[in-house]
């Protein structure tokens, strides 16, 4: 089974490691990653994620602000199980 791809915003290396340890393929969050990722982990969100008014992805966006790496891994797993 191919591991799910998770795009992670910069400055979140503990989250990258936790996701990789959980078996996910982790890539940096870039414009290209938006079309490849099954989930996206960011430092914080607002109404205009990444400064865009129209979403460029249907992948769930998970806010890591105030969460532990284990919390984020659990949330990614929970969100991806719905698919």
Tab-separated table of C-alpha atoms in Angstrom:
chain	number	residue	atom	x	y	z
A	1	UNK	CA	0.000	0.000	0.000
A	2	UNK	CA	1.332	3.423	-0.955
A	3	UNK	CA	1.707	5.778	2.004
A	4	UNK	CA	-0.562	8.816	2.073
A	5	UNK	CA	1.195	12.084	1.263
A	6	UNK	CA	1.024	14.861	3.843
A	7	UNK	CA	2.210	18.395	3.012
A	8	UNK	CA	3.648	20.208	6.023
A	9	UNK	CA	4.266	23.932	6.305
A	10	UNK	CA	7.836	24.969	7.150
A	11	UNK	CA	8.954	25.331	10.770
A	12	UNK	CA	7.040	22.192	11.812
A	13	UNK	CA	9.874	19.638	11.861
A	14	UNK	CA	8.642	17.793	15.000
A	15	UNK	CA	5.333	17.251	13.184
A	16	UNK	CA	7.113	16.092	10.021
A	17	UNK	CA	9.040	13.491	12.039
A	18	UNK	CA	5.934	12.263	13.880
A	19	UNK	CA	4.001	11.900	10.617
A	20	UNK	CA	6.902	10.085	8.911
A	21	UNK	CA	7.252	7.792	11.926
A	22	UNK	CA	3.524	7.019	11.605
A	23	UNK	CA	4.105	5.845	8.012
A	24	UNK	CA	3.088	8.909	6.025
A	25	UNK	CA	5.074	10.373	3.137
A	26	UNK	CA	5.865	13.947	4.203
A	27	UNK	CA	6.563	16.719	1.685
A	28	UNK	CA	7.080	20.472	2.057
A	29	UNK	CA	3.997	22.632	1.569
A	30	UNK	CA	4.307	24.241	-1.863
A	31	UNK	CA	1.852	25.115	-4.621
A	32	UNK	CA	2.686	21.788	-6.298
A	33	UNK	CA	2.124	19.902	-3.044
A	34	UNK	CA	-1.473	21.142	-2.919
A	35	UNK	CA	-2.343	18.818	-5.799
A	36	UNK	CA	-0.389	15.845	-4.389
A	37	UNK	CA	-1.240	15.837	-0.688
A	38	UNK	CA	-4.071	13.928	0.920
A	39	UNK	CA	-3.810	16.255	3.956
A	40	UNK	CA	-2.066	19.531	4.798
A	41	UNK	CA	-0.594	20.562	8.158
A	42	UNK	CA	-0.103	24.281	8.822
A	43	UNK	CA	1.064	26.475	11.704
A	44	UNK	CA	-2.189	28.398	11.851
A	45	UNK	CA	-5.140	29.128	9.622
A	46	UNK	CA	-7.392	32.000	8.845
A	47	UNK	CA	-10.279	32.542	6.471
A	48	UNK	CA	-7.882	32.942	3.508
A	49	UNK	CA	-5.575	29.926	3.886
A	50	UNK	CA	-2.217	30.683	2.223
A	51	UNK	CA	-3.593	34.047	1.081
A	52	UNK	CA	-5.960	32.398	-1.384
A	53	UNK	CA	-9.650	33.107	-1.474
A	54	UNK	CA	-10.496	30.064	-3.598
A	55	UNK	CA	-9.224	26.772	-2.218
A	56	UNK	CA	-6.749	25.025	-4.495
A	57	UNK	CA	-7.155	21.667	-2.784
A	58	UNK	CA	-9.870	19.498	-1.352
A	59	UNK	CA	-7.443	17.945	1.136
A	60	UNK	CA	-8.201	18.547	4.801
A	61	UNK	CA	-6.153	21.339	6.365
A	62	UNK	CA	-5.049	20.639	9.929
A	63	UNK	CA	-3.953	23.476	12.180
A	64	UNK	CA	-0.972	22.411	14.321
A	65	UNK	CA	-1.141	25.521	16.503
A	66	UNK	CA	-1.409	24.509	20.156
A	67	UNK	CA	-1.251	20.783	19.380
A	68	UNK	CA	1.362	18.147	19.999
A	69	UNK	CA	2.822	16.117	17.121
A	70	UNK	CA	0.882	13.075	18.404
A	71	UNK	CA	-2.375	15.088	18.328
A	72	UNK	CA	-1.735	16.071	14.717
A	73	UNK	CA	-0.923	12.491	13.673
A	74	UNK	CA	-4.182	11.345	15.284
A	75	UNK	CA	-6.150	14.099	13.508
A	76	UNK	CA	-4.581	13.260	10.127
A	77	UNK	CA	-5.424	9.574	10.602
A	78	UNK	CA	-8.979	10.419	11.680
A	79	UNK	CA	-9.573	12.730	8.721
A	80	UNK	CA	-8.102	10.324	6.166
A	81	UNK	CA	-10.170	7.390	7.451
A	82	UNK	CA	-13.308	9.272	6.398
A	83	UNK	CA	-12.243	9.020	2.736
